């Protein structure tokens, strides 16, 4: 019995992944809001009934694609953040992680870039939630550094959010640049973030007035 259950579960996971892969391929040429359920099932080679065993609708499928794209990055970025070395070195390594991930999964990141401000609310919210979680993780790591003494939680989160926003911009720039210009995008991003590090070192020299 357990063997049979295991086979069924494997088939179920395979079908789910086929739907995600089919949708991702179709989304190279259109937005999620225009994607039809039957388009996806036809491309995946399954029936519409099978779709509903895995997703409530195409918005739920889109949320799953967000998880597949950004969820796996948390562990990679977290590993960089806990490494030894100063913050500048860790930022450099984070940029390299993003570059490798974009190169390995360009369709996934094109989907994120398009749908971050797209017309499907649950997907926009899922992307925003993932990015905010990244900002919190970065802020937490920055807050443990000696140079963060005196920084408020609000300011650390603002800085973490800035780094994350810039990483999103970098991912979009890498997609536009293509492999031939990847090294230049990475170099430019590292330089810009070093400029942020310089400003960060002097943030408390003259505390800005709060709104």
PDB file of C-alpha atoms in Angstrom:
ATOM      1  CA  UNK A   1       0.000   0.000   0.000  1.00  0.00           C
ATOM      2  CA  UNK A   2       2.723   2.489   0.953  1.00  0.00           C
ATOM      3  CA  UNK A   3       4.490   1.776  -2.354  1.00  0.00           C
ATOM      4  CA  UNK A   4       1.287   2.572  -4.269  1.00  0.00           C
ATOM      5  CA  UNK A   5       0.800   5.797  -2.308  1.00  0.00           C
ATOM      6  CA  UNK A   6       4.380   6.756  -3.048  1.00  0.00           C
ATOM      7  CA  UNK A   7       3.876   6.239  -6.780  1.00  0.00           C
ATOM      8  CA  UNK A   8       0.692   8.331  -6.736  1.00  0.00           C
ATOM      9  CA  UNK A   9       2.426  11.119  -4.850  1.00  0.00           C
ATOM     10  CA  UNK A  10       5.311  11.104  -7.319  1.00  0.00           C
ATOM     11  CA  UNK A  11       2.887  11.327 -10.244  1.00  0.00           C
ATOM     12  CA  UNK A  12       1.008  14.127  -8.541  1.00  0.00           C
ATOM     13  CA  UNK A  13       4.196  16.126  -7.998  1.00  0.00           C
ATOM     14  CA  UNK A  14       5.252  15.455 -11.594  1.00  0.00           C
ATOM     15  CA  UNK A  15       1.928  16.739 -12.923  1.00  0.00           C
ATOM     16  CA  UNK A  16       2.128  19.836 -10.738  1.00  0.00           C
ATOM     17  CA  UNK A  17       5.614  20.589 -12.000  1.00  0.00           C
ATOM     18  CA  UNK A  18       4.510  20.022 -15.590  1.00  0.00           C
ATOM     19  CA  UNK A  19       1.799  22.658 -15.123  1.00  0.00           C
ATOM     20  CA  UNK A  20       4.286  25.123 -13.641  1.00  0.00           C
ATOM     21  CA  UNK A  21       6.785  24.513 -16.438  1.00  0.00           C
ATOM     22  CA  UNK A  22       4.115  24.813 -19.129  1.00  0.00           C
ATOM     23  CA  UNK A  23       2.823  28.072 -17.662  1.00  0.00           C
ATOM     24  CA  UNK A  24       6.327  29.487 -17.404  1.00  0.00           C
ATOM     25  CA  UNK A  25       6.964  28.725 -21.060  1.00  0.00           C
ATOM     26  CA  UNK A  26       3.728  30.413 -22.115  1.00  0.00           C
ATOM     27  CA  UNK A  27       4.479  33.420 -19.914  1.00  0.00           C
ATOM     28  CA  UNK A  28       7.594  34.171 -21.944  1.00  0.00           C
ATOM     29  CA  UNK A  29       5.213  35.721 -24.480  1.00  0.00           C
ATOM     30  CA  UNK A  30       2.284  37.033 -22.423  1.00  0.00           C
ATOM     31  CA  UNK A  31       1.229  38.267 -19.007  1.00  0.00           C
ATOM     32  CA  UNK A  32      -0.347  36.080 -16.355  1.00  0.00           C
ATOM     33  CA  UNK A  33      -3.605  38.048 -16.536  1.00  0.00           C
ATOM     34  CA  UNK A  34      -4.036  36.963 -20.163  1.00  0.00           C
ATOM     35  CA  UNK A  35      -3.066  33.330 -19.587  1.00  0.00           C
ATOM     36  CA  UNK A  36      -5.895  30.835 -20.046  1.00  0.00           C
ATOM     37  CA  UNK A  37      -6.257  27.705 -17.959  1.00  0.00           C
ATOM     38  CA  UNK A  38      -6.835  25.550 -21.052  1.00  0.00           C
ATOM     39  CA  UNK A  39      -3.676  26.962 -22.631  1.00  0.00           C
ATOM     40  CA  UNK A  40      -1.711  25.701 -19.673  1.00  0.00           C
ATOM     41  CA  UNK A  41      -3.300  22.254 -19.545  1.00  0.00           C
ATOM     42  CA  UNK A  42      -2.896  21.791 -23.278  1.00  0.00           C
ATOM     43  CA  UNK A  43       0.798  22.705 -23.085  1.00  0.00           C
ATOM     44  CA  UNK A  44       1.271  20.422 -20.068  1.00  0.00           C
ATOM     45  CA  UNK A  45      -0.600  17.543 -21.712  1.00  0.00           C
ATOM     46  CA  UNK A  46      -3.183  17.165 -18.924  1.00  0.00           C
ATOM     47  CA  UNK A  47      -6.921  17.734 -18.622  1.00  0.00           C
ATOM     48  CA  UNK A  48      -8.451  20.897 -17.101  1.00  0.00           C
ATOM     49  CA  UNK A  49      -9.779  18.692 -14.302  1.00  0.00           C
ATOM     50  CA  UNK A  50      -6.208  17.740 -13.420  1.00  0.00           C
ATOM     51  CA  UNK A  51      -5.326  21.431 -13.114  1.00  0.00           C
ATOM     52  CA  UNK A  52      -7.850  21.923 -10.317  1.00  0.00           C
ATOM     53  CA  UNK A  53      -6.297  19.113  -8.310  1.00  0.00           C
ATOM     54  CA  UNK A  54      -3.251  21.332  -7.898  1.00  0.00           C
ATOM     55  CA  UNK A  55      -4.324  24.975  -8.245  1.00  0.00           C
ATOM     56  CA  UNK A  56      -7.531  26.878  -7.603  1.00  0.00           C
ATOM     57  CA  UNK A  57      -6.933  29.134 -10.606  1.00  0.00           C
ATOM     58  CA  UNK A  58      -4.132  30.686 -12.669  1.00  0.00           C
ATOM     59  CA  UNK A  59      -3.496  33.251  -9.911  1.00  0.00           C
ATOM     60  CA  UNK A  60      -2.703  30.408  -7.500  1.00  0.00           C
ATOM     61  CA  UNK A  61      -0.400  28.929 -10.116  1.00  0.00           C
ATOM     62  CA  UNK A  62       1.313  32.310 -10.391  1.00  0.00           C
ATOM     63  CA  UNK A  63       1.824  32.448  -6.618  1.00  0.00           C
ATOM     64  CA  UNK A  64       3.428  28.994  -6.815  1.00  0.00           C
ATOM     65  CA  UNK A  65       5.799  30.298  -9.503  1.00  0.00           C
ATOM     66  CA  UNK A  66       6.759  33.166  -7.206  1.00  0.00           C
ATOM     67  CA  UNK A  67       7.572  30.660  -4.462  1.00  0.00           C
ATOM     68  CA  UNK A  68       9.559  28.522  -6.882  1.00  0.00           C
ATOM     69  CA  UNK A  69      11.566  31.524  -8.120  1.00  0.00           C
ATOM     70  CA  UNK A  70      12.246  33.489  -4.947  1.00  0.00           C
ATOM     71  CA  UNK A  71      11.794  30.868  -2.241  1.00  0.00           C
ATOM     72  CA  UNK A  72      14.948  29.005  -3.236  1.00  0.00           C
ATOM     73  CA  UNK A  73      16.968  32.223  -3.024  1.00  0.00           C
ATOM     74  CA  UNK A  74      16.427  32.632   0.713  1.00  0.00           C
ATOM     75  CA  UNK A  75      18.758  29.794   1.631  1.00  0.00           C
ATOM     76  CA  UNK A  76      21.428  30.942  -0.814  1.00  0.00           C
ATOM     77  CA  UNK A  77      21.385  34.554   0.369  1.00  0.00           C
ATOM     78  CA  UNK A  78      21.205  33.495   4.025  1.00  0.00           C
ATOM     79  CA  UNK A  79      24.328  31.372   3.520  1.00  0.00           C
ATOM     80  CA  UNK A  80      26.167  34.415   2.149  1.00  0.00           C
ATOM     81  CA  UNK A  81      24.984  36.652   4.990  1.00  0.00           C
ATOM     82  CA  UNK A  82      26.338  34.349   7.702  1.00  0.00           C
ATOM     83  CA  UNK A  83      29.741  33.967   6.029  1.00  0.00           C
ATOM     84  CA  UNK A  84      32.750  35.633   7.548  1.00  0.00           C
ATOM     85  CA  UNK A  85      34.064  38.815   5.983  1.00  0.00           C
ATOM     86  CA  UNK A  86      32.985  42.430   6.000  1.00  0.00           C
ATOM     87  CA  UNK A  87      29.652  43.634   4.668  1.00  0.00           C
ATOM     88  CA  UNK A  88      31.196  44.778   1.388  1.00  0.00           C
ATOM     89  CA  UNK A  89      32.501  41.277   0.656  1.00  0.00           C
ATOM     90  CA  UNK A  90      29.127  39.771   1.468  1.00  0.00           C
ATOM     91  CA  UNK A  91      27.331  42.258  -0.772  1.00  0.00           C
ATOM     92  CA  UNK A  92      29.712  41.329  -3.597  1.00  0.00           C
ATOM     93  CA  UNK A  93      28.992  37.630  -3.088  1.00  0.00           C
ATOM     94  CA  UNK A  94      25.247  38.330  -2.972  1.00  0.00           C
ATOM     95  CA  UNK A  95      25.456  40.066  -6.349  1.00  0.00           C
ATOM     96  CA  UNK A  96      27.267  37.035  -7.764  1.00  0.00           C
ATOM     97  CA  UNK A  97      24.596  34.692  -6.348  1.00  0.00           C
ATOM     98  CA  UNK A  98      21.871  36.758  -8.031  1.00  0.00           C
ATOM     99  CA  UNK A  99      23.774  36.736 -11.328  1.00  0.00           C
ATOM    100  CA  UNK A 100      24.153  32.946 -11.249  1.00  0.00           C
ATOM    101  CA  UNK A 101      20.497  32.451 -10.344  1.00  0.00           C
ATOM    102  CA  UNK A 102      19.272  34.740 -13.134  1.00  0.00           C
ATOM    103  CA  UNK A 103      21.541  32.976 -15.642  1.00  0.00           C
ATOM    104  CA  UNK A 104      20.200  29.588 -14.536  1.00  0.00           C
ATOM    105  CA  UNK A 105      16.516  30.610 -14.462  1.00  0.00           C
ATOM    106  CA  UNK A 106      15.974  33.536 -16.845  1.00  0.00           C
ATOM    107  CA  UNK A 107      12.319  32.675 -17.540  1.00  0.00           C
ATOM    108  CA  UNK A 108      11.529  32.681 -13.819  1.00  0.00           C
ATOM    109  CA  UNK A 109      13.033  36.122 -13.327  1.00  0.00           C
ATOM    110  CA  UNK A 110      11.367  37.545 -16.411  1.00  0.00           C
ATOM    111  CA  UNK A 111       8.101  36.385 -14.864  1.00  0.00           C
ATOM    112  CA  UNK A 112       8.914  38.191 -11.592  1.00  0.00           C
ATOM    113  CA  UNK A 113       9.990  41.366 -13.396  1.00  0.00           C
ATOM    114  CA  UNK A 114       6.766  41.439 -15.419  1.00  0.00           C
ATOM    115  CA  UNK A 115       4.340  40.479 -12.680  1.00  0.00           C
ATOM    116  CA  UNK A 116       5.783  42.558  -9.819  1.00  0.00           C
ATOM    117  CA  UNK A 117       3.564  45.400 -11.039  1.00  0.00           C
ATOM    118  CA  UNK A 118       1.189  43.273 -13.115  1.00  0.00           C
ATOM    119  CA  UNK A 119      -2.555  42.891 -13.029  1.00  0.00           C
ATOM    120  CA  UNK A 120      -2.897  39.820 -10.806  1.00  0.00           C
ATOM    121  CA  UNK A 121      -3.265  40.972  -7.193  1.00  0.00           C
ATOM    122  CA  UNK A 122      -2.347  37.732  -5.348  1.00  0.00           C
ATOM    123  CA  UNK A 123       0.845  37.438  -7.382  1.00  0.00           C
ATOM    124  CA  UNK A 124       1.838  41.067  -6.757  1.00  0.00           C
ATOM    125  CA  UNK A 125       1.234  40.494  -3.057  1.00  0.00           C
ATOM    126  CA  UNK A 126       3.252  37.263  -3.053  1.00  0.00           C
ATOM    127  CA  UNK A 127       6.207  38.989  -4.721  1.00  0.00           C
ATOM    128  CA  UNK A 128       6.002  41.923  -2.291  1.00  0.00           C
ATOM    129  CA  UNK A 129       5.877  39.527   0.675  1.00  0.00           C
ATOM    130  CA  UNK A 130       8.936  37.622  -0.537  1.00  0.00           C
ATOM    131  CA  UNK A 131      10.903  40.835  -1.106  1.00  0.00           C
ATOM    132  CA  UNK A 132       9.932  42.170   2.323  1.00  0.00           C
ATOM    133  CA  UNK A 133      11.100  38.906   3.873  1.00  0.00           C
ATOM    134  CA  UNK A 134      14.432  39.348   2.094  1.00  0.00           C
ATOM    135  CA  UNK A 135      14.667  42.901   3.437  1.00  0.00           C
ATOM    136  CA  UNK A 136      14.047  41.652   6.978  1.00  0.00           C
ATOM    137  CA  UNK A 137      16.722  38.971   6.611  1.00  0.00           C
ATOM    138  CA  UNK A 138      19.262  41.449   5.286  1.00  0.00           C
ATOM    139  CA  UNK A 139      18.393  43.973   8.004  1.00  0.00           C
ATOM    140  CA  UNK A 140      18.842  41.293  10.666  1.00  0.00           C
ATOM    141  CA  UNK A 141      22.281  40.387   9.307  1.00  0.00           C
ATOM    142  CA  UNK A 142      23.325  44.039   9.078  1.00  0.00           C
ATOM    143  CA  UNK A 143      22.108  44.664  12.620  1.00  0.00           C
ATOM    144  CA  UNK A 144      24.564  42.093  13.968  1.00  0.00           C
ATOM    145  CA  UNK A 145      27.574  43.955  12.616  1.00  0.00           C
ATOM    146  CA  UNK A 146      29.618  46.262  14.893  1.00  0.00           C
ATOM    147  CA  UNK A 147      28.979  49.190  12.572  1.00  0.00           C
ATOM    148  CA  UNK A 148      25.243  48.939  13.228  1.00  0.00           C
ATOM    149  CA  UNK A 149      25.540  50.185  16.802  1.00  0.00           C
ATOM    150  CA  UNK A 150      23.080  53.049  17.266  1.00  0.00           C
ATOM    151  CA  UNK A 151      20.994  52.181  14.226  1.00  0.00           C
ATOM    152  CA  UNK A 152      17.247  51.904  14.752  1.00  0.00           C
ATOM    153  CA  UNK A 153      15.300  48.874  13.547  1.00  0.00           C
ATOM    154  CA  UNK A 154      13.445  51.157  11.162  1.00  0.00           C
ATOM    155  CA  UNK A 155      16.668  52.405   9.582  1.00  0.00           C
ATOM    156  CA  UNK A 156      18.120  48.900   9.319  1.00  0.00           C
ATOM    157  CA  UNK A 157      14.968  47.715   7.569  1.00  0.00           C
ATOM    158  CA  UNK A 158      15.137  50.710   5.246  1.00  0.00           C
ATOM    159  CA  UNK A 159      18.736  49.818   4.374  1.00  0.00           C
ATOM    160  CA  UNK A 160      17.855  46.144   3.918  1.00  0.00           C
ATOM    161  CA  UNK A 161      14.998  47.155   1.637  1.00  0.00           C
ATOM    162  CA  UNK A 162      17.324  49.362  -0.389  1.00  0.00           C
ATOM    163  CA  UNK A 163      19.744  46.491  -0.966  1.00  0.00           C
ATOM    164  CA  UNK A 164      16.892  44.172  -1.961  1.00  0.00           C
ATOM    165  CA  UNK A 165      15.370  46.746  -4.323  1.00  0.00           C
ATOM    166  CA  UNK A 166      18.753  47.153  -5.977  1.00  0.00           C
ATOM    167  CA  UNK A 167      19.113  43.393  -6.357  1.00  0.00           C
ATOM    168  CA  UNK A 168      15.739  43.302  -8.131  1.00  0.00           C
ATOM    169  CA  UNK A 169      16.938  46.070 -10.441  1.00  0.00           C
ATOM    170  CA  UNK A 170      20.127  44.101 -11.031  1.00  0.00           C
ATOM    171  CA  UNK A 171      18.172  40.985 -11.979  1.00  0.00           C
ATOM    172  CA  UNK A 172      16.207  43.021 -14.542  1.00  0.00           C
ATOM    173  CA  UNK A 173      19.414  44.567 -15.881  1.00  0.00           C
ATOM    174  CA  UNK A 174      20.993  41.118 -16.249  1.00  0.00           C
ATOM    175  CA  UNK A 175      17.982  39.899 -18.224  1.00  0.00           C
ATOM    176  CA  UNK A 176      18.236  42.878 -20.554  1.00  0.00           C
ATOM    177  CA  UNK A 177      22.016  42.620 -20.892  1.00  0.00           C
ATOM    178  CA  UNK A 178      22.273  38.944 -21.741  1.00  0.00           C
ATOM    179  CA  UNK A 179      25.365  36.769 -21.161  1.00  0.00           C
ATOM    180  CA  UNK A 180      27.685  38.988 -23.200  1.00  0.00           C
ATOM    181  CA  UNK A 181      27.219  41.983 -20.885  1.00  0.00           C
ATOM    182  CA  UNK A 182      26.663  40.151 -17.594  1.00  0.00           C
ATOM    183  CA  UNK A 183      30.124  40.940 -16.183  1.00  0.00           C
ATOM    184  CA  UNK A 184      29.627  44.658 -16.793  1.00  0.00           C
ATOM    185  CA  UNK A 185      26.258  44.664 -14.998  1.00  0.00           C
ATOM    186  CA  UNK A 186      27.775  42.813 -12.037  1.00  0.00           C
ATOM    187  CA  UNK A 187      30.750  45.191 -11.901  1.00  0.00           C
ATOM    188  CA  UNK A 188      28.522  48.269 -12.020  1.00  0.00           C
ATOM    189  CA  UNK A 189      26.193  46.898  -9.353  1.00  0.00           C
ATOM    190  CA  UNK A 190      29.073  46.161  -6.981  1.00  0.00           C
ATOM    191  CA  UNK A 191      30.400  49.705  -7.414  1.00  0.00           C
ATOM    192  CA  UNK A 192      27.004  51.239  -6.714  1.00  0.00           C
ATOM    193  CA  UNK A 193      26.535  49.170  -3.577  1.00  0.00           C
ATOM    194  CA  UNK A 194      30.016  50.126  -2.366  1.00  0.00           C
ATOM    195  CA  UNK A 195      28.879  53.735  -2.635  1.00  0.00           C
ATOM    196  CA  UNK A 196      25.943  52.828  -0.392  1.00  0.00           C
ATOM    197  CA  UNK A 197      28.384  51.260   2.078  1.00  0.00           C
ATOM    198  CA  UNK A 198      30.337  54.521   2.245  1.00  0.00           C
ATOM    199  CA  UNK A 199      27.172  56.466   2.985  1.00  0.00           C
ATOM    200  CA  UNK A 200      26.118  53.850   5.521  1.00  0.00           C
ATOM    201  CA  UNK A 201      29.354  54.340   7.459  1.00  0.00           C
ATOM    202  CA  UNK A 202      28.450  58.014   7.964  1.00  0.00           C
ATOM    203  CA  UNK A 203      24.695  57.642   8.462  1.00  0.00           C
ATOM    204  CA  UNK A 204      24.855  58.482  12.166  1.00  0.00           C
ATOM    205  CA  UNK A 205      27.330  61.364  11.815  1.00  0.00           C
ATOM    206  CA  UNK A 206      24.426  63.745  11.587  1.00  0.00           C
ATOM    207  CA  UNK A 207      21.113  62.062  12.371  1.00  0.00           C
ATOM    208  CA  UNK A 208      18.474  63.103   9.804  1.00  0.00           C
ATOM    209  CA  UNK A 209      15.261  64.651  11.017  1.00  0.00           C
ATOM    210  CA  UNK A 210      12.409  62.147  11.152  1.00  0.00           C
ATOM    211  CA  UNK A 211       9.103  62.830   9.419  1.00  0.00           C
TER     212      UNK A 211
END
